[in-house]
Amino acid sequence: MYVTPLAFIAILFGYRLVQPIAAKTDFELQFENFTCIRGSASKANPLKSFHCGLSKNPKRRTMHMEFALLEPLNEHEFHMLIVIPRRTVDFVLLNVTTDGCQLLSNKNQVPLLRIARDILDRYSNFPRLCPFEQGKAYYMRGFRLDLSLIPAVMMETPVSVQFGYKRRQVQLFQGHIVAHVQRTSIAKKKKDV
């Protein structure tokens, strides 16, 4: 949902602090997998319909997700875990649970969240304020992170992102994204010359 762009921006921002700077167009984010699981099937889960996935083009994969609700969603918690796999011990970049409505509105105007909100506005119809309306189809379509929107970094790494939404301790749904940041073939050719 909303946090997917935030997750990748957080990863890239964190690495910017510890890695040398490179040209922004030298790297691209490649999605490998995007799966979602519906949470509790009880009547307390207001999810009417839900699906997510990746486009079929293996060279330029984009993410999509769509959901609708049986009733308005005025409050929800959002949990996100970003892990950078390592051979010995995985590096946990972010592990946070927060109020989802505050995250959507970005009331504190944190620069990183402002960038994420701008990206979200580009690819989705998510509201800036709660509630999510009953019966309306909310979506994120054709999402592909444009690395030129964020500070330049130099890294090649796999990334694992898990996220989930809860309301009153009922799991609405959760998702898992596997991706990697890689140097583009053009950048590799420039380095070899």
mmCIF file of the C-alpha atoms, coordinates in Angstrom:
data_MODEL
# 
_entry.id   MODEL 
# 
loop_
_atom_site.group_PDB 
_atom_site.id 
_atom_site.type_symbol 
_atom_site.label_atom_id 
_atom_site.label_alt_id 
_atom_site.label_comp_id 
_atom_site.label_asym_id 
_atom_site.label_entity_id 
_atom_site.label_seq_id 
_atom_site.pdbx_PDB_ins_code 
_atom_site.Cartn_x 
_atom_site.Cartn_y 
_atom_site.Cartn_z 
_atom_site.occupancy 
_atom_site.B_iso_or_equiv 
_atom_site.pdbx_formal_charge 
_atom_site.auth_seq_id 
_atom_site.auth_comp_id 
_atom_site.auth_asym_id 
_atom_site.auth_atom_id 
_atom_site.pdbx_PDB_model_num 
ATOM 1   C CA . MET A 1 1   ? 0.000   0.000   0.000   1.00 0.00 ? 1   MET A CA 1 
ATOM 2   C CA . TYR A 1 2   ? 1.320   3.456   0.896   1.00 0.00 ? 2   TYR A CA 1 
ATOM 3   C CA . VAL A 1 3   ? 4.516   2.295   2.524   1.00 0.00 ? 3   VAL A CA 1 
ATOM 4   C CA . THR A 1 4   ? 6.009   0.467   -0.323  1.00 0.00 ? 4   THR A CA 1 
ATOM 5   C CA . PRO A 1 5   ? 7.550   3.624   -1.802  1.00 0.00 ? 5   PRO A CA 1 
ATOM 6   C CA . LEU A 1 6   ? 8.511   4.776   1.696   1.00 0.00 ? 6   LEU A CA 1 
ATOM 7   C CA . ALA A 1 7   ? 10.347  1.526   2.321   1.00 0.00 ? 7   ALA A CA 1 
ATOM 8   C CA . PHE A 1 8   ? 12.620  1.869   -0.676  1.00 0.00 ? 8   PHE A CA 1 
ATOM 9   C CA . ILE A 1 9   ? 13.225  5.543   -0.065  1.00 0.00 ? 9   ILE A CA 1 
ATOM 10  C CA . ALA A 1 10  ? 14.229  4.762   3.531   1.00 0.00 ? 10  ALA A CA 1 
ATOM 11  C CA . ILE A 1 11  ? 16.720  2.153   2.324   1.00 0.00 ? 11  ILE A CA 1 
ATOM 12  C CA . LEU A 1 12  ? 18.285  4.481   -0.198  1.00 0.00 ? 12  LEU A CA 1 
ATOM 13  C CA . PHE A 1 13  ? 18.385  7.397   2.235   1.00 0.00 ? 13  PHE A CA 1 
ATOM 14  C CA . GLY A 1 14  ? 20.136  5.262   4.858   1.00 0.00 ? 14  GLY A CA 1 
ATOM 15  C CA . TYR A 1 15  ? 22.794  4.137   2.445   1.00 0.00 ? 15  TYR A CA 1 
ATOM 16  C CA . ARG A 1 16  ? 23.367  7.696   1.281   1.00 0.00 ? 16  ARG A CA 1 
ATOM 17  C CA . LEU A 1 17  ? 24.796  8.454   4.702   1.00 0.00 ? 17  LEU A CA 1 
ATOM 18  C CA . VAL A 1 18  ? 27.436  5.715   4.541   1.00 0.00 ? 18  VAL A CA 1 
ATOM 19  C CA . GLN A 1 19  ? 28.224  5.201   0.855   1.00 0.00 ? 19  GLN A CA 1 
ATOM 20  C CA . PRO A 1 20  ? 30.067  7.329   -1.743  1.00 0.00 ? 20  PRO A CA 1 
ATOM 21  C CA . ILE A 1 21  ? 27.916  9.333   -4.172  1.00 0.00 ? 21  ILE A CA 1 
ATOM 22  C CA . ALA A 1 22  ? 27.355  8.104   -7.752  1.00 0.00 ? 22  ALA A CA 1 
ATOM 23  C CA . ALA A 1 23  ? 25.306  9.282   -10.698 1.00 0.00 ? 23  ALA A CA 1 
ATOM 24  C CA . LYS A 1 24  ? 21.570  8.869   -10.051 1.00 0.00 ? 24  LYS A CA 1 
ATOM 25  C CA . THR A 1 25  ? 20.952  7.160   -13.367 1.00 0.00 ? 25  THR A CA 1 
ATOM 26  C CA . ASP A 1 26  ? 23.571  4.490   -12.668 1.00 0.00 ? 26  ASP A CA 1 
ATOM 27  C CA . PHE A 1 27  ? 21.183  2.452   -10.495 1.00 0.00 ? 27  PHE A CA 1 
ATOM 28  C CA . GLU A 1 28  ? 17.700  1.050   -10.770 1.00 0.00 ? 28  GLU A CA 1 
ATOM 29  C CA . LEU A 1 29  ? 15.388  -0.846  -8.457  1.00 0.00 ? 29  LEU A CA 1 
ATOM 30  C CA . GLN A 1 30  ? 14.353  -4.255  -9.796  1.00 0.00 ? 30  GLN A CA 1 
ATOM 31  C CA . PHE A 1 31  ? 11.298  -5.906  -8.231  1.00 0.00 ? 31  PHE A CA 1 
ATOM 32  C CA . GLU A 1 32  ? 11.564  -9.684  -8.006  1.00 0.00 ? 32  GLU A CA 1 
ATOM 33  C CA . ASN A 1 33  ? 8.413   -10.597 -6.095  1.00 0.00 ? 33  ASN A CA 1 
ATOM 34  C CA . PHE A 1 34  ? 5.379   -8.913  -4.505  1.00 0.00 ? 34  PHE A CA 1 
ATOM 35  C CA . THR A 1 35  ? 2.938   -11.092 -2.591  1.00 0.00 ? 35  THR A CA 1 
ATOM 36  C CA . CYS A 1 36  ? 0.045   -10.189 -0.323  1.00 0.00 ? 36  CYS A CA 1 
ATOM 37  C CA . ILE A 1 37  ? -1.920  -12.210 2.178   1.00 0.00 ? 37  ILE A CA 1 
ATOM 38  C CA . ARG A 1 38  ? -5.362  -11.323 3.496   1.00 0.00 ? 38  ARG A CA 1 
ATOM 39  C CA . GLY A 1 39  ? -5.430  -11.144 7.267   1.00 0.00 ? 39  GLY A CA 1 
ATOM 40  C CA . SER A 1 40  ? -8.177  -12.440 9.491   1.00 0.00 ? 40  SER A CA 1 
ATOM 41  C CA . ALA A 1 41  ? -11.265 -13.755 7.713   1.00 0.00 ? 41  ALA A CA 1 
ATOM 42  C CA . SER A 1 42  ? -13.460 -12.696 10.619  1.00 0.00 ? 42  SER A CA 1 
ATOM 43  C CA . LYS A 1 43  ? -16.238 -10.129 10.350  1.00 0.00 ? 43  LYS A CA 1 
ATOM 44  C CA . ALA A 1 44  ? -13.933 -7.660  12.111  1.00 0.00 ? 44  ALA A CA 1 
ATOM 45  C CA . ASN A 1 45  ? -11.841 -7.392  8.915   1.00 0.00 ? 45  ASN A CA 1 
ATOM 46  C CA . PRO A 1 46  ? -13.452 -4.684  6.726   1.00 0.00 ? 46  PRO A CA 1 
ATOM 47  C CA . LEU A 1 47  ? -11.570 -5.760  3.582   1.00 0.00 ? 47  LEU A CA 1 
ATOM 48  C CA . LYS A 1 48  ? -14.014 -6.419  0.721   1.00 0.00 ? 48  LYS A CA 1 
ATOM 49  C CA . SER A 1 49  ? -11.548 -7.217  -2.055  1.00 0.00 ? 49  SER A CA 1 
ATOM 50  C CA . PHE A 1 50  ? -7.795  -7.164  -2.341  1.00 0.00 ? 50  PHE A CA 1 
ATOM 51  C CA . HIS A 1 51  ? -5.100  -8.096  -4.857  1.00 0.00 ? 51  HIS A CA 1 
ATOM 52  C CA . CYS A 1 52  ? -1.522  -7.177  -5.663  1.00 0.00 ? 52  CYS A CA 1 
ATOM 53  C CA . GLY A 1 53  ? 1.342   -8.237  -7.897  1.00 0.00 ? 53  GLY A CA 1 
ATOM 54  C CA . LEU A 1 54  ? 3.956   -7.302  -10.477 1.00 0.00 ? 54  LEU A CA 1 
ATOM 55  C CA . SER A 1 55  ? 3.605   -6.560  -14.162 1.00 0.00 ? 55  SER A CA 1 
ATOM 56  C CA . LYS A 1 56  ? 4.551   -9.330  -16.577 1.00 0.00 ? 56  LYS A CA 1 
ATOM 57  C CA . ASN A 1 57  ? 7.397   -7.452  -18.284 1.00 0.00 ? 57  ASN A CA 1 
ATOM 58  C CA . PRO A 1 58  ? 10.548  -8.979  -16.695 1.00 0.00 ? 58  PRO A CA 1 
ATOM 59  C CA . LYS A 1 59  ? 12.816  -6.087  -17.749 1.00 0.00 ? 59  LYS A CA 1 
ATOM 60  C CA . ARG A 1 60  ? 10.721  -3.188  -16.387 1.00 0.00 ? 60  ARG A CA 1 
ATOM 61  C CA . ARG A 1 61  ? 8.567   -4.667  -13.643 1.00 0.00 ? 61  ARG A CA 1 
ATOM 62  C CA . THR A 1 62  ? 6.088   -2.393  -11.927 1.00 0.00 ? 62  THR A CA 1 
ATOM 63  C CA . MET A 1 63  ? 3.985   -3.019  -8.824  1.00 0.00 ? 63  MET A CA 1 
ATOM 64  C CA . HIS A 1 64  ? 0.234   -2.811  -8.539  1.00 0.00 ? 64  HIS A CA 1 
ATOM 65  C CA . MET A 1 65  ? -2.191  -3.207  -5.664  1.00 0.00 ? 65  MET A CA 1 
ATOM 66  C CA . GLU A 1 66  ? -5.907  -2.582  -5.302  1.00 0.00 ? 66  GLU A CA 1 
ATOM 67  C CA . PHE A 1 67  ? -8.377  -2.946  -2.450  1.00 0.00 ? 67  PHE A CA 1 
ATOM 68  C CA . ALA A 1 68  ? -11.894 -1.953  -1.394  1.00 0.00 ? 68  ALA A CA 1 
ATOM 69  C CA . LEU A 1 69  ? -13.525 -1.864  2.036   1.00 0.00 ? 69  LEU A CA 1 
ATOM 70  C CA . LEU A 1 70  ? -16.892 -2.982  3.411   1.00 0.00 ? 70  LEU A CA 1 
ATOM 71  C CA . GLU A 1 71  ? -16.975 -0.016  5.798   1.00 0.00 ? 71  GLU A CA 1 
ATOM 72  C CA . PRO A 1 72  ? -15.043 3.249   6.234   1.00 0.00 ? 72  PRO A CA 1 
ATOM 73  C CA . LEU A 1 73  ? -11.585 2.871   7.780   1.00 0.00 ? 73  LEU A CA 1 
ATOM 74  C CA . ASN A 1 74  ? -11.057 5.735   10.235  1.00 0.00 ? 74  ASN A CA 1 
ATOM 75  C CA . GLU A 1 75  ? -8.077  4.289   12.047  1.00 0.00 ? 75  GLU A CA 1 
ATOM 76  C CA . HIS A 1 76  ? -5.391  1.708   11.408  1.00 0.00 ? 76  HIS A CA 1 
ATOM 77  C CA . GLU A 1 77  ? -1.890  0.789   12.473  1.00 0.00 ? 77  GLU A CA 1 
ATOM 78  C CA . PHE A 1 78  ? 0.859   0.298   9.971   1.00 0.00 ? 78  PHE A CA 1 
ATOM 79  C CA . HIS A 1 79  ? 3.862   -1.958  10.544  1.00 0.00 ? 79  HIS A CA 1 
ATOM 80  C CA . MET A 1 80  ? 6.919   -2.072  8.299   1.00 0.00 ? 80  MET A CA 1 
ATOM 81  C CA . LEU A 1 81  ? 10.096  -4.132  8.456   1.00 0.00 ? 81  LEU A CA 1 
ATOM 82  C CA . ILE A 1 82  ? 12.926  -3.482  5.980   1.00 0.00 ? 82  ILE A CA 1 
ATOM 83  C CA . VAL A 1 83  ? 15.728  -6.032  5.927   1.00 0.00 ? 83  VAL A CA 1 
ATOM 84  C CA . ILE A 1 84  ? 18.923  -6.041  3.880   1.00 0.00 ? 84  ILE A CA 1 
ATOM 85  C CA . PRO A 1 85  ? 19.992  -9.696  3.687   1.00 0.00 ? 85  PRO A CA 1 
ATOM 86  C CA . ARG A 1 86  ? 23.596  -10.471 4.630   1.00 0.00 ? 86  ARG A CA 1 
ATOM 87  C CA . ARG A 1 87  ? 25.533  -13.738 4.650   1.00 0.00 ? 87  ARG A CA 1 
ATOM 88  C CA . THR A 1 88  ? 25.974  -13.888 8.412   1.00 0.00 ? 88  THR A CA 1 
ATOM 89  C CA . VAL A 1 89  ? 23.248  -11.781 10.029  1.00 0.00 ? 89  VAL A CA 1 
ATOM 90  C CA . ASP A 1 90  ? 20.547  -9.837  8.183   1.00 0.00 ? 90  ASP A CA 1 
ATOM 91  C CA . PHE A 1 91  ? 20.719  -6.058  8.617   1.00 0.00 ? 91  PHE A CA 1 
ATOM 92  C CA . VAL A 1 92  ? 17.414  -4.615  9.881   1.00 0.00 ? 92  VAL A CA 1 
ATOM 93  C CA . LEU A 1 93  ? 17.212  -1.115  8.419   1.00 0.00 ? 93  LEU A CA 1 
ATOM 94  C CA . LEU A 1 94  ? 13.753  -0.286  9.761   1.00 0.00 ? 94  LEU A CA 1 
ATOM 95  C CA . ASN A 1 95  ? 11.285  -1.982  12.109  1.00 0.00 ? 95  ASN A CA 1 
ATOM 96  C CA . VAL A 1 96  ? 8.421   0.356   13.005  1.00 0.00 ? 96  VAL A CA 1 
ATOM 97  C CA . THR A 1 97  ? 4.736   0.331   13.927  1.00 0.00 ? 97  THR A CA 1 
ATOM 98  C CA . THR A 1 98  ? 2.887   3.642   13.668  1.00 0.00 ? 98  THR A CA 1 
ATOM 99  C CA . ASP A 1 99  ? -0.531  5.269   13.303  1.00 0.00 ? 99  ASP A CA 1 
ATOM 100 C CA . GLY A 1 100 ? -1.441  4.801   9.633   1.00 0.00 ? 100 GLY A CA 1 
ATOM 101 C CA . CYS A 1 101 ? -3.615  7.919   9.418   1.00 0.00 ? 101 CYS A CA 1 
ATOM 102 C CA . GLN A 1 102 ? -0.817  10.151  10.694  1.00 0.00 ? 102 GLN A CA 1 
ATOM 103 C CA . LEU A 1 103 ? 1.542   8.521   8.219   1.00 0.00 ? 103 LEU A CA 1 
ATOM 104 C CA . LEU A 1 104 ? -0.879  9.243   5.346   1.00 0.00 ? 104 LEU A CA 1 
ATOM 105 C CA . SER A 1 105 ? -1.316  12.891  6.273   1.00 0.00 ? 105 SER A CA 1 
ATOM 106 C CA . ASN A 1 106 ? 2.380   13.420  7.077   1.00 0.00 ? 106 ASN A CA 1 
ATOM 107 C CA . LYS A 1 107 ? 1.438   16.084  9.594   1.00 0.00 ? 107 LYS A CA 1 
ATOM 108 C CA . ASN A 1 108 ? 5.039   16.463  10.764  1.00 0.00 ? 108 ASN A CA 1 
ATOM 109 C CA . GLN A 1 109 ? 6.289   17.088  7.210   1.00 0.00 ? 109 GLN A CA 1 
ATOM 110 C CA . VAL A 1 110 ? 9.397   14.945  7.576   1.00 0.00 ? 110 VAL A CA 1 
ATOM 111 C CA . PRO A 1 111 ? 11.344  15.441  4.299   1.00 0.00 ? 111 PRO A CA 1 
ATOM 112 C CA . LEU A 1 112 ? 11.664  11.727  3.610   1.00 0.00 ? 112 LEU A CA 1 
ATOM 113 C CA . LEU A 1 113 ? 7.920   11.241  4.116   1.00 0.00 ? 113 LEU A CA 1 
ATOM 114 C CA . ARG A 1 114 ? 7.169   14.252  1.925   1.00 0.00 ? 114 ARG A CA 1 
ATOM 115 C CA . ILE A 1 115 ? 9.117   12.597  -0.927  1.00 0.00 ? 115 ILE A CA 1 
ATOM 116 C CA . ALA A 1 116 ? 7.237   9.335   -0.312  1.00 0.00 ? 116 ALA A CA 1 
ATOM 117 C CA . ARG A 1 117 ? 3.895   11.168  -0.316  1.00 0.00 ? 117 ARG A CA 1 
ATOM 118 C CA . ASP A 1 118 ? 4.745   12.858  -3.643  1.00 0.00 ? 118 ASP A CA 1 
ATOM 119 C CA . ILE A 1 119 ? 5.592   9.467   -5.140  1.00 0.00 ? 119 ILE A CA 1 
ATOM 120 C CA . LEU A 1 120 ? 2.369   8.000   -3.763  1.00 0.00 ? 120 LEU A CA 1 
ATOM 121 C CA . ASP A 1 121 ? 0.325   10.831  -5.323  1.00 0.00 ? 121 ASP A CA 1 
ATOM 122 C CA . ARG A 1 122 ? 1.856   9.983   -8.677  1.00 0.00 ? 122 ARG A CA 1 
ATOM 123 C CA . TYR A 1 123 ? 0.863   6.310   -8.734  1.00 0.00 ? 123 TYR A CA 1 
ATOM 124 C CA . SER A 1 124 ? -2.203  5.984   -6.492  1.00 0.00 ? 124 SER A CA 1 
ATOM 125 C CA . ASN A 1 125 ? -5.501  7.445   -5.399  1.00 0.00 ? 125 ASN A CA 1 
ATOM 126 C CA . PHE A 1 126 ? -4.796  7.046   -1.662  1.00 0.00 ? 126 PHE A CA 1 
ATOM 127 C CA . PRO A 1 127 ? -6.342  9.816   0.454   1.00 0.00 ? 127 PRO A CA 1 
ATOM 128 C CA . ARG A 1 128 ? -4.222  12.407  2.232   1.00 0.00 ? 128 ARG A CA 1 
ATOM 129 C CA . LEU A 1 129 ? -6.432  12.059  5.305   1.00 0.00 ? 129 LEU A CA 1 
ATOM 130 C CA . CYS A 1 130 ? -8.398  9.217   6.851   1.00 0.00 ? 130 CYS A CA 1 
ATOM 131 C CA . PRO A 1 131 ? -10.956 7.772   6.420   1.00 0.00 ? 131 PRO A CA 1 
ATOM 132 C CA . PHE A 1 132 ? -10.659 5.348   3.546   1.00 0.00 ? 132 PHE A CA 1 
ATOM 133 C CA . GLU A 1 133 ? -14.180 5.312   2.112   1.00 0.00 ? 133 GLU A CA 1 
ATOM 134 C CA . GLN A 1 134 ? -16.517 2.331   1.972   1.00 0.00 ? 134 GLN A CA 1 
ATOM 135 C CA . GLY A 1 135 ? -16.742 0.587   -1.418  1.00 0.00 ? 135 GLY A CA 1 
ATOM 136 C CA . LYS A 1 136 ? -14.227 2.842   -3.200  1.00 0.00 ? 136 LYS A CA 1 
ATOM 137 C CA . ALA A 1 137 ? -11.458 1.041   -5.098  1.00 0.00 ? 137 ALA A CA 1 
ATOM 138 C CA . TYR A 1 138 ? -8.103  2.304   -3.804  1.00 0.00 ? 138 TYR A CA 1 
ATOM 139 C CA . TYR A 1 139 ? -5.141  1.463   -5.968  1.00 0.00 ? 139 TYR A CA 1 
ATOM 140 C CA . MET A 1 140 ? -1.461  1.864   -6.700  1.00 0.00 ? 140 MET A CA 1 
ATOM 141 C CA . ARG A 1 141 ? -0.734  1.119   -10.358 1.00 0.00 ? 141 ARG A CA 1 
ATOM 142 C CA . GLY A 1 142 ? 2.419   1.009   -12.436 1.00 0.00 ? 142 GLY A CA 1 
ATOM 143 C CA . PHE A 1 143 ? 4.671   1.873   -9.502  1.00 0.00 ? 143 PHE A CA 1 
ATOM 144 C CA . ARG A 1 144 ? 8.352   1.980   -10.331 1.00 0.00 ? 144 ARG A CA 1 
ATOM 145 C CA . LEU A 1 145 ? 10.658  3.954   -8.059  1.00 0.00 ? 145 LEU A CA 1 
ATOM 146 C CA . ASP A 1 146 ? 12.336  6.824   -9.910  1.00 0.00 ? 146 ASP A CA 1 
ATOM 147 C CA . LEU A 1 147 ? 15.755  7.052   -8.275  1.00 0.00 ? 147 LEU A CA 1 
ATOM 148 C CA . SER A 1 148 ? 16.214  10.597  -9.615  1.00 0.00 ? 148 SER A CA 1 
ATOM 149 C CA . LEU A 1 149 ? 13.685  11.778  -6.989  1.00 0.00 ? 149 LEU A CA 1 
ATOM 150 C CA . ILE A 1 150 ? 15.952  10.819  -4.120  1.00 0.00 ? 150 ILE A CA 1 
ATOM 151 C CA . PRO A 1 151 ? 19.561  11.584  -3.207  1.00 0.00 ? 151 PRO A CA 1 
ATOM 152 C CA . ALA A 1 152 ? 22.235  9.811   -5.266  1.00 0.00 ? 152 ALA A CA 1 
ATOM 153 C CA . VAL A 1 153 ? 23.680  6.649   -3.770  1.00 0.00 ? 153 VAL A CA 1 
ATOM 154 C CA . MET A 1 154 ? 26.132  3.953   -4.690  1.00 0.00 ? 154 MET A CA 1 
ATOM 155 C CA . MET A 1 155 ? 25.035  0.500   -3.668  1.00 0.00 ? 155 MET A CA 1 
ATOM 156 C CA . GLU A 1 156 ? 23.961  -2.816  -5.056  1.00 0.00 ? 156 GLU A CA 1 
ATOM 157 C CA . THR A 1 157 ? 21.985  -4.841  -2.573  1.00 0.00 ? 157 THR A CA 1 
ATOM 158 C CA . PRO A 1 158 ? 19.004  -7.154  -2.204  1.00 0.00 ? 158 PRO A CA 1 
ATOM 159 C CA . VAL A 1 159 ? 16.089  -5.777  -0.198  1.00 0.00 ? 159 VAL A CA 1 
ATOM 160 C CA . SER A 1 160 ? 13.245  -7.473  1.641   1.00 0.00 ? 160 SER A CA 1 
ATOM 161 C CA . VAL A 1 161 ? 10.244  -5.425  2.792   1.00 0.00 ? 161 VAL A CA 1 
ATOM 162 C CA . GLN A 1 162 ? 7.371   -6.708  4.911   1.00 0.00 ? 162 GLN A CA 1 
ATOM 163 C CA . PHE A 1 163 ? 4.376   -4.534  5.700   1.00 0.00 ? 163 PHE A CA 1 
ATOM 164 C CA . GLY A 1 164 ? 0.989   -4.977  7.270   1.00 0.00 ? 164 GLY A CA 1 
ATOM 165 C CA . TYR A 1 165 ? -2.128  -3.105  8.322   1.00 0.00 ? 165 TYR A CA 1 
ATOM 166 C CA . LYS A 1 166 ? -4.153  -3.738  11.480  1.00 0.00 ? 166 LYS A CA 1 
ATOM 167 C CA . ARG A 1 167 ? -7.288  -2.274  12.964  1.00 0.00 ? 167 ARG A CA 1 
ATOM 168 C CA . ARG A 1 168 ? -8.147  -2.960  16.577  1.00 0.00 ? 168 ARG A CA 1 
ATOM 169 C CA . GLN A 1 169 ? -5.674  -5.860  16.705  1.00 0.00 ? 169 GLN A CA 1 
ATOM 170 C CA . VAL A 1 170 ? -7.230  -7.475  13.593  1.00 0.00 ? 170 VAL A CA 1 
ATOM 171 C CA . GLN A 1 171 ? -4.753  -8.058  10.747  1.00 0.00 ? 171 GLN A CA 1 
ATOM 172 C CA . LEU A 1 172 ? -6.324  -6.571  7.585   1.00 0.00 ? 172 LEU A CA 1 
ATOM 173 C CA . PHE A 1 173 ? -3.589  -7.706  5.229   1.00 0.00 ? 173 PHE A CA 1 
ATOM 174 C CA . GLN A 1 174 ? 0.159   -7.998  4.943   1.00 0.00 ? 174 GLN A CA 1 
ATOM 175 C CA . GLY A 1 175 ? 2.597   -7.894  2.069   1.00 0.00 ? 175 GLY A CA 1 
ATOM 176 C CA . HIS A 1 176 ? 6.120   -8.979  1.250   1.00 0.00 ? 176 HIS A CA 1 
ATOM 177 C CA . ILE A 1 177 ? 8.352   -7.406  -1.402  1.00 0.00 ? 177 ILE A CA 1 
ATOM 178 C CA . VAL A 1 178 ? 11.656  -8.786  -2.630  1.00 0.00 ? 178 VAL A CA 1 
ATOM 179 C CA . ALA A 1 179 ? 13.776  -6.485  -4.777  1.00 0.00 ? 179 ALA A CA 1 
ATOM 180 C CA . HIS A 1 180 ? 17.332  -5.402  -5.384  1.00 0.00 ? 180 HIS A CA 1 
ATOM 181 C CA . VAL A 1 181 ? 19.114  -2.220  -6.337  1.00 0.00 ? 181 VAL A CA 1 
ATOM 182 C CA . GLN A 1 182 ? 21.479  -2.856  -9.193  1.00 0.00 ? 182 GLN A CA 1 
ATOM 183 C CA . ARG A 1 183 ? 23.852  -0.890  -11.330 1.00 0.00 ? 183 ARG A CA 1 
ATOM 184 C CA . THR A 1 184 ? 22.410  -0.330  -14.806 1.00 0.00 ? 184 THR A CA 1 
ATOM 185 C CA . SER A 1 185 ? 24.123  -1.958  -17.775 1.00 0.00 ? 185 SER A CA 1 
ATOM 186 C CA . ILE A 1 186 ? 25.006  1.507   -19.165 1.00 0.00 ? 186 ILE A CA 1 
ATOM 187 C CA . ALA A 1 187 ? 26.782  2.434   -15.936 1.00 0.00 ? 187 ALA A CA 1 
ATOM 188 C CA . LYS A 1 188 ? 28.701  -0.861  -15.945 1.00 0.00 ? 188 LYS A CA 1 
ATOM 189 C CA . LYS A 1 189 ? 29.868  -0.224  -19.515 1.00 0.00 ? 189 LYS A CA 1 
ATOM 190 C CA . LYS A 1 190 ? 31.053  3.309   -18.586 1.00 0.00 ? 190 LYS A CA 1 
ATOM 191 C CA . LYS A 1 191 ? 33.068  1.875   -15.676 1.00 0.00 ? 191 LYS A CA 1 
ATOM 192 C CA . ASP A 1 192 ? 34.752  -0.735  -17.879 1.00 0.00 ? 192 ASP A CA 1 
ATOM 193 C CA . VAL A 1 193 ? 35.864  1.841   -20.473 1.00 0.00 ? 193 VAL A CA 1 
# 
